[in-house]
C-alpha atoms as one frame of an Amber mdcrd trajectory, in Angstrom:
protein
   0.000   0.000   0.000   0.949   3.618  -0.547  -0.490   6.231   1.787  -0.380
  10.016   1.307  -1.635  12.972   3.282  -5.043  14.205   2.183  -3.607  17.629
   1.342  -1.348  16.087  -1.315  -2.747  15.562  -4.810  -1.912  12.037  -5.978
  -3.310   9.443  -8.358  -2.425   5.755  -8.799  -0.529   4.571 -11.864  -1.467
   1.075 -13.100   1.334  -1.511 -13.215   1.643  -5.023 -14.623   2.374  -6.727
 -11.289   0.568  -6.979  -7.965   3.998  -6.749  -6.293   4.493  -3.185  -7.578
   2.371  -0.150  -6.672   2.939   3.265  -8.276   1.595   6.678  -7.327   2.055
   9.979  -9.176   2.230  12.847  -6.681   1.661  16.388  -8.000   3.895  18.860
  -6.167   4.410  22.567  -6.735   7.954  21.807  -7.917   6.799  19.118 -10.350
   5.472  15.543 -10.484   6.973  12.776  -8.340   6.517   9.084  -9.171   6.608
   6.940  -6.022   6.942   3.170  -6.551   6.581   0.527  -3.841   8.338  -2.752
  -4.700   8.360  -6.301  -3.385  10.769  -8.806  -4.968  10.305 -12.505  -4.071
  13.277 -14.510  -2.858  15.812 -15.674  -5.397  14.777 -19.018  -6.915  17.193
 -19.622  -9.801  20.593 -18.572 -11.038  19.154 -16.304 -13.754  17.004 -14.453
 -11.193  13.950 -14.158 -13.453  11.775 -12.758 -10.623  14.051  -9.752 -10.121
  14.620  -9.029 -13.821  10.915  -9.246 -14.731   9.896  -6.807 -11.999  12.674
  -4.365 -12.828  11.467  -4.413 -16.447   7.956  -3.548 -15.226   9.405  -0.632
 -13.244  11.233   0.589 -16.360   8.069   0.474 -18.479   6.016   2.229 -15.789
   8.579   5.048 -15.560   8.862   5.406 -19.345   5.074   5.581 -19.792   4.673
   8.173 -17.014   7.480  10.367 -18.306   6.126  10.315 -21.859   2.790  11.669
 -20.601   4.389  14.670 -18.851   6.168  17.672 -20.251   8.010  18.394 -17.016
  10.688  16.155 -15.539   9.284  13.413 -13.300  11.322  12.722 -10.154  11.522
   9.122  -8.895  11.225   7.537  -5.453  11.509   3.722  -5.476  11.254   1.941
  -2.121  10.528  -1.512  -0.817  11.761  -4.997  -0.055  14.186  -5.970  -2.852
  15.145  -9.204  -1.032  18.665  -9.195  -2.469  21.945  -9.057  -0.516  24.848
  -7.073  -1.953  27.912  -5.431  -0.455  27.050  -2.260  -2.400  24.419  -1.479
   0.263  24.960  -4.294   2.778  28.524  -3.279   3.655  31.251  -5.454   5.077
  28.826  -7.926   6.677  27.647  -9.031   3.238  31.144  -8.703   1.754  32.373
 -11.563   3.972  29.429 -13.840   3.151  28.582 -15.923   0.121  25.687 -13.604
  -0.962  27.642 -11.833  -3.708  26.365 -10.295  -6.956  22.652 -10.657  -6.133
  22.054  -6.918  -6.590  23.755  -6.530  -9.980  20.465  -5.934 -11.916  19.407
  -3.351  -9.309  22.740  -1.529  -9.639  22.290  -1.511 -13.420  18.820   0.035
 -13.008  20.280   2.725 -10.752  22.885   3.523 -13.405  20.286   3.739 -16.204
  17.944   6.048 -14.284  20.673   7.994 -12.462  19.414   6.913  -9.032  21.047
   7.120  -5.623  20.575   5.053  -2.474  20.473   7.526   0.446  20.299   4.698
   2.981  23.680   4.475   4.808  25.782   1.527   3.625  25.767  -1.398   6.029
  22.702  -0.331   8.029  20.522  -3.278   9.054  16.985  -3.274   7.650  16.212
  -6.938   8.354  16.904  -8.930  11.527  15.732 -12.530  11.892  13.383 -13.316
  14.788  16.102 -15.399  16.377  18.527 -12.487  16.088  21.230 -14.681  14.541
  21.132 -13.153  11.050  20.809  -9.592   9.755  21.321  -7.801   6.455  20.236
  -4.914   4.221  17.485  -5.974   1.801  15.106  -2.967   1.989  16.215  -0.053
  -0.204  15.327   3.567  -0.964  16.275   4.770  -4.479  15.824   8.427  -5.510
  16.852  10.694  -8.377  19.723  13.161  -8.036  17.530  16.248  -7.646  15.378
  14.590  -4.985  18.516  13.386  -3.193  19.690  17.008  -2.919  16.578  17.724
  -0.799  17.205  14.772   1.534  17.173  15.553   5.257  17.523  12.083   6.722
  17.197   8.437   5.744  17.553   5.851   8.506  15.746   2.980  10.185  13.114
   3.675  12.816  13.920   2.368  16.299  10.269   1.642  17.131   9.543  -2.076
  17.483   6.636  -2.881  15.148   6.671  -6.644  15.735   8.166  -7.399  12.293
  11.548  -8.800  11.278  11.881  -5.816   8.901  12.719  -2.376  10.310  10.750
   0.628   9.117  12.808   3.170   7.138  12.086   6.858   7.729  13.072   9.114
   4.811  12.513  12.887   4.915  12.920  15.463   2.159  12.938  19.245   2.470
   9.992  19.715   0.104   7.861  22.758   0.857   4.243  21.635   1.037   1.884
  24.535   1.690  -1.118  23.016   3.441  -4.114  25.317   3.202  -5.840  25.803
   6.532  -9.458  26.885   6.419 -11.298  29.049   8.897 -11.993  27.217  12.200
 -15.536  25.865  12.310 -17.783  27.472  14.903 -20.059  25.317  17.066 -23.295
  27.269  16.686 -25.317  24.637  18.556 -23.215  25.335  21.656 -23.374  29.135
  21.387 -24.387  31.079  24.522 -27.192  33.199  23.108 -28.268  35.045  26.261
 -24.894  36.790  26.754 -24.672  37.313  22.973 -27.980  39.205  22.989 -26.830
  41.334  25.918 -23.541  42.229  24.220 -25.298  43.068  20.929 -27.872  45.231
  22.716 -25.032  47.080  24.456 -23.207  47.601  21.145 -26.370  48.952  19.505
 -26.887  51.376  22.386 -23.273  52.470  22.292 -23.312  52.926  18.522 -26.808
  54.464  18.464 -27.287  56.708  15.466 -29.991  59.361  15.080 -30.539  58.515
  11.422 -30.460  55.328   9.398 -27.310  55.128   7.231 -27.978  56.425   3.751
 -26.762  53.362   1.800 -27.268  49.635   2.252 -23.544  48.852   2.434 -23.043
  51.146   5.438 -26.144  49.835   7.175 -25.153  46.191   6.602 -21.649  46.906
   7.908 -23.138  48.637  10.960 -25.183  45.529  11.857 -22.236  43.186  11.276
 -19.894  45.259  13.462 -22.439  45.198  16.294 -22.673  41.419  16.431 -19.044
  40.502  15.595 -17.567  40.974  19.130 -20.313  38.895  20.756 -19.973  36.096
  18.209 -16.212  35.996  18.642 -16.462  35.814  22.419 -19.403  33.489  23.069
 -19.375  30.988  20.163 -16.870  28.133  20.732 -14.645  26.871  17.939 -14.360
  23.192  16.989 -10.995  21.591  17.671 -11.306  18.089  16.219  -8.595  15.544
  16.935  -7.152  13.761  13.879  -7.063  10.549  15.904 -10.642  10.666  17.212
 -12.618   7.415  17.167 -16.198   7.653  18.361 -16.252   3.978  19.315 -13.111
   4.107  21.488 -13.403   3.341  25.210 -11.143   3.475  28.254 -11.099  -0.329
  28.379  -9.524  -0.401  24.922  -6.875   2.032  26.116  -5.945  -0.322  28.968
  -5.831  -3.343  26.650  -3.582  -1.432  24.251  -1.161  -0.617  27.089  -0.946
  -4.290  28.140  -0.460  -5.460  24.547   2.275  -2.868  23.891   4.061  -3.820
  27.101   4.261  -7.561  26.349   5.041  -6.992  22.658   7.996  -4.753  23.497
   9.240  -7.249  26.102   9.145 -10.083  23.563  10.848  -7.951  20.879  13.592
  -6.905  23.312  14.328 -10.510  24.215  14.601 -11.504  20.560  16.979  -8.662
  19.755  19.117  -9.591  22.758  19.463 -13.084  21.227  17.660 -14.583  24.260
  14.190 -15.331  22.882  11.640 -16.250  25.560   8.680 -18.386  24.348   6.692
 -17.345  27.411   6.973 -13.642  26.557   6.113 -14.346  22.928   3.008 -16.284
  23.983   1.895 -13.430  26.273   2.300 -10.937  23.399   0.214 -13.148  21.094
  -2.478 -13.608  23.774  -2.844  -9.888  24.492  -2.744  -9.051  20.790  -5.689
 -11.357  20.118  -7.563 -10.019  23.142  -6.926  -6.411  22.055  -8.046  -6.858
  18.428 -11.077  -8.950  19.387 -12.162  -6.184  21.780 -11.815  -3.595  18.995
 -13.974  -5.618  16.588 -16.659  -6.209  19.217 -16.722  -2.582  20.304 -17.009
  -1.274  16.734 -19.835  -3.719  16.022 -21.679  -2.741  19.211 -21.214   0.960
  18.506 -22.610   0.573  14.986 -25.646  -1.383  16.216 -26.400   1.319  18.800
 -26.012   3.963  16.091 -28.440   2.180  13.751 -30.969   1.770  16.563 -31.353
   5.557  16.812 -34.054   6.671  14.349 -32.561  10.152  13.989 -29.388   8.645
  12.474 -31.145   7.112   9.456 -30.000   9.751   6.915 -26.426   9.784   8.209
 -26.386   6.010   7.970 -27.672   6.204   4.378 -24.694   8.386   3.452 -22.288
   5.926   5.061 -23.771   3.066   3.034 -23.369   4.966  -0.265 -19.663   5.499
  -0.952 -20.419   7.836  -3.854 -22.282  10.185  -1.511 -19.580  10.036   1.176
 -16.964  11.182  -1.324 -18.865  14.362  -2.196 -16.565  16.640  -0.200 -13.381
  14.746  -1.052 -10.230  16.614  -2.005 -10.167  17.803  -5.612  -7.193  16.279
  -7.456  -5.210  17.876 -10.254  -7.542  19.015 -13.075  -6.577  18.109 -16.629
  -7.122  20.813 -19.258  -6.131  21.379 -22.857  -3.140  23.361 -21.613  -1.883
  20.612 -19.278  -2.418  19.585 -15.668  -3.462  22.228 -13.099  -2.116  21.356
  -9.642  -2.308  24.525  -7.523  -5.545  25.526  -5.792  -5.742  28.777  -7.751
  -5.410  27.037 -11.118  -7.985  24.374 -10.162 -10.427  27.092  -9.049  -9.997
  28.945 -12.358 -10.727  25.766 -14.347 -13.845  25.049 -12.278 -15.141  28.615
 -12.646 -14.736  28.468 -16.416 -16.725  25.231 -16.471 -19.428  26.327 -14.000
 -20.097  29.837 -15.320 -19.920  29.875 -19.084 -21.261  32.972 -20.891 -25.055
  32.575 -21.257 -26.327  31.881 -24.767 -28.537  34.234 -26.695 -32.247  34.223
 -25.811 -35.029  34.429 -28.350 -37.190  37.504 -27.822 -40.894  37.156 -27.123
 -43.390  38.321 -29.735 -44.402  41.946 -29.289 -48.140  41.470 -29.998 -48.894
  40.782 -26.317 -50.149  43.951 -24.611 -48.286  44.795 -21.394 -50.208  44.964
 -18.146 -50.360  47.990 -15.919 -48.071  47.862 -12.906 -49.744  45.874 -10.144
 -50.084  47.382  -6.653 -47.697  46.312  -3.886 -48.210  46.586  -0.149 -45.425
  48.096   2.000 -43.025  45.744   3.721 -44.176  44.534   7.155 -42.277  43.246
  10.164 -44.340  40.037  10.231 -43.405  39.320   6.619 -39.697  39.728   7.322
 -39.897  37.631  10.497 -41.626  34.805   8.621 -38.865  34.783   5.975 -36.056
  34.842   8.565 -37.473  31.984  10.625 -38.367  29.864   7.581 -34.669  29.349
   6.808 -32.753  26.278   7.924 -31.004  27.567  11.081 -27.744  25.668  10.606
 -27.448  25.621   6.836 -23.950  26.398   5.513 -23.378  30.197   5.552 -21.791
  32.437   2.949 -18.546  34.374   3.095 -19.534  36.170   6.313 -19.743  32.829
   8.184 -23.087  33.733   9.848 -25.838  31.078   9.487 -29.556  31.830   9.814
 -29.569  30.819  13.505 -27.741  34.086  14.284 -30.552  36.267  12.937 -33.236
  34.032  14.435 -31.715  34.195  17.923 -30.956  37.913  17.689 -34.336  38.831
  16.192 -35.666  40.422  19.428 -32.643  42.745  19.469 -32.107  43.403  15.757
 -35.610  43.173  14.265 -36.060  46.932  13.746 -32.667  47.240  12.047 -33.247
  44.187   9.822 -36.647  45.497   8.685 -35.159  48.950   8.069 -32.319  47.444
   6.021 -34.747  45.406   3.894 -36.947  48.470   3.271 -33.914  50.566   2.321
 -32.747  47.869  -0.122 -36.158  47.672  -1.844 -36.692  51.433  -1.974 -33.261
  52.156  -3.476 -33.167  48.964  -5.605 -29.674  48.182  -4.348 -28.042  45.336
  -2.440 -25.018  45.317  -0.152 -22.001  44.348  -2.203 -21.262  41.313   0.003
 -24.746  39.916  -0.671 -23.848  39.605  -4.360 -20.682  37.569  -3.701 -21.148
  33.796  -3.644 -18.859  31.274  -1.995 -18.701  28.413  -4.491 -18.090  24.924
  -3.102 -17.493  22.260  -5.803 -19.205  18.921  -5.165 -18.465  15.649  -6.890
 -21.130  14.309  -9.212 -21.733  10.698  -8.162 -20.580   7.700 -10.206 -18.213
   9.588 -12.490 -15.283   7.536 -13.860 -12.744  10.382 -13.845 -12.568  13.196
 -11.290  -9.627  14.936 -12.951 -11.958  16.806 -15.339 -13.950  19.877 -14.363
 -17.228  18.445 -15.739 -17.239  15.846 -12.950 -18.122  18.562 -10.397 -21.146
  20.746  -9.759 -21.224  24.003  -7.796 -23.276  25.098  -4.830 -23.477  28.818
  -4.126 -23.366  29.858  -0.487 -24.715  33.380   0.012 -25.140  35.641   3.034
 -27.978  34.220   5.137 -29.462  37.668   5.863 -29.510  38.464   2.142 -31.309
  35.192   1.496 -34.004  36.376   3.899 -34.658  39.378   1.656 -34.617  37.069
  -1.383 -37.334  34.985   0.300 -39.432  38.116   0.843 -39.184  39.104  -2.837
 -39.851  35.532  -4.003 -42.932  35.326  -1.787 -44.290  38.565  -3.266 -43.633
  37.412  -6.830 -45.423  34.133  -6.100 -48.389  35.991  -4.576 -48.714  38.299
  -7.592 -48.385  35.427 -10.072 -51.071  33.310  -8.379 -53.467  36.144  -7.533
 -53.416  37.764 -10.994 -52.924  34.517 -12.981 -49.678  35.558 -14.611 -48.643
  31.951 -15.328 -50.418  29.319 -17.457 -52.264  26.467 -15.749 -49.799  23.927
 -17.151 -46.835  25.541 -15.358 -45.733  23.536 -12.328 -42.200  24.702 -11.515
 -41.680  26.736  -8.315 -45.402  27.019  -7.543 -47.087  26.201  -4.266 -49.605
  23.376  -4.327 -48.239  22.060  -7.644 -45.803  19.312  -6.804 -44.009  16.831
  -9.017 -46.415  14.118  -7.825 -49.386  16.154  -9.088 -47.693  16.744 -12.436
 -47.080  12.999 -12.849 -50.666  12.244 -11.864 -51.987  14.645 -14.529 -49.621
  13.149 -17.121 -50.732   9.639 -16.233 -54.410  10.572 -16.480 -53.793  12.273
 -19.845 -52.222   9.055 -21.159 -55.187   6.975 -19.959 -57.666   9.475 -21.449
 -55.864   9.381 -24.796 -56.069   5.591 -24.758 -59.770   5.694 -23.953 -60.403
   8.175 -26.779 -58.217   6.100 -29.128 -55.862   9.009 -29.664 -52.091   9.298
 -29.541 -50.333  11.259 -26.802 -46.802  12.515 -27.489 -44.360  13.760 -24.856
 -41.406  15.989 -25.653 -38.797  16.386 -22.876 -35.977  18.935 -23.172 -32.872
  19.219 -21.012 -31.079  22.471 -21.830 -27.375  22.000 -21.175 -25.659  24.644
 -19.059 -28.784  26.761 -18.571 -28.740  26.702 -14.779 -26.431  29.647 -14.151
 -27.330  31.772 -17.185 -29.889  34.572 -17.270 -30.380  37.399 -19.741 -31.155
  40.417 -17.579 -32.645  42.546 -20.388 -35.089  39.849 -21.500 -36.017  39.024
 -17.892 -36.738  42.714 -17.144 -38.962  43.054 -20.203 -40.969  39.956 -19.320
 -41.468  41.089 -15.729 -42.671  44.557 -16.775 -44.928  43.080 -19.487 -46.704
  41.013 -16.823 -47.245  44.019 -14.552 -44.712  43.258 -11.815 -44.259  46.472
  -9.741 -41.349  48.607 -10.891 -39.747  48.565  -7.440 -39.461  44.758  -7.598
 -38.255  44.767 -11.216 -35.520  47.280 -10.392 -34.464  45.261  -7.341 -34.328
  42.006  -9.353 -32.267  43.736 -12.055 -29.801  44.862  -9.397 -29.809  41.385
  -7.863 -28.792  39.804 -11.190 -26.108  42.385 -11.966 -22.459  42.589 -10.929
 -22.375  39.149  -9.394 -19.054  37.912  -8.028 -17.817  34.602  -6.649 -14.892
  33.016  -4.847 -14.190  29.288  -5.016 -13.172  27.059  -2.097 -10.710  24.422
  -3.344  -9.050  22.051  -0.855  -9.346  24.593   1.968  -8.068  27.481  -0.175
 -10.458  30.363  -0.920  -9.676  32.279  -4.087 -10.097  36.005  -4.655 -13.398
  37.428  -5.841 -13.929  37.293  -9.606 -16.683  38.704 -11.815 -19.254  36.275
 -13.198 -20.648  36.540 -16.735
């Protein structure tokens, strides 16, 4: 197996042998091909096993290098199972195991490889302690060897006759660290409301700010200190196991104790069967306890009805991988490895320029502008509390629960801000900036292309409250004044997909009864989700009598949109959307 950190972009390279695993790692400095090797013991004088696997390594390297414009560095490691004085030192030089590593030395010469492992260091010690040698090797290219910091065996006893080799290189890996996640469900709302009320009183202004940006900033500055002080931050442990218990900790201590005692006796050339038996007994007891505890924990988890949807995600691997790290994206210009380049490729795929829209015929007479009631506090409150309280927030990091909990303190300011936005037909600039999170489309064969991802736009939760108010008014006007045809089902209350299918089914049966033919035409317009022609939309809204104040606000809402993309923990700068 080959394991990498989740912040490193890597993809497996197929090989012709199950004894060889290859992984192409994309680094800022260039690609690195890591190969893990196992060579079986020598069985004949021609050493066919070694030569055949070295040929597979050669072909794997040649194929990978042909597919890349940049130089591919090499890291070959594993159990070569061959003794040679070139790496085994004087111990091997005095034995009969001579010339076994000649094909390996020839490979090193062809590929210009070095062995940074010190000559003569022991990587294998028999369980009896009578024999030792160097049969595990690390081979690297010259440039990679220049970045070497250390290459030596690990002193930790792992219970194997092979010693682990720790190799470190001075390669600068910039791990992106996202903003710490706040635990909103553990927030202390009573002191938060008191602090916000005090800030509002201290910052009291005789007049409402003249523009929506200033007013929105005023509200944000009033709540920021309280949020920072009274909302805890999640500090997850990378080693956390929900099923772990204190009993398992005790069993692990006992098993480690007896295992180390048995290993120490073997290395001192005084093996003790009693110690070895104790280590085996506690190992079995420890691993059996882990299996039983994990099984019990899962059964208890399934028994809870509220865990049914979480369990469904666990049982569907395609759904669990939705938020997985985005690997290098392949484009016509090459492979994009950095977060900024990946974000640019995704934006180009997500937000393509909208196509031209056919104009409506002009023979339809426009309606007069319909009347609109002034905005009420009850209407705003209903929109704020209808939102999912803990849904993912936008760039400001404030979910809907903030405005719901602070409604008694901020309700007059929120209503005033919404009224000011509608009257002036403007939105705060931050409300028009979306935080784009790419999600994997399930069951795609290749996730190195941008088309395998779909975007979700996270907007400011307070701005979405105003959107809900406008959408509710548009829906009311459309239903009350019959602005939509009866056959329109999308985004209408009381007209669900089930009802549409029922009507379609009844139409099919009626056509059969009347001995007629019913035809169904279904269209799926590619890439139409994110595109809207503002001029055509404005004309259609005015033609149907939508109040001018709403039309102007919607025009502003659709204009000057910006977005930033979150890729592997890295948030890009704001860019304009077409």
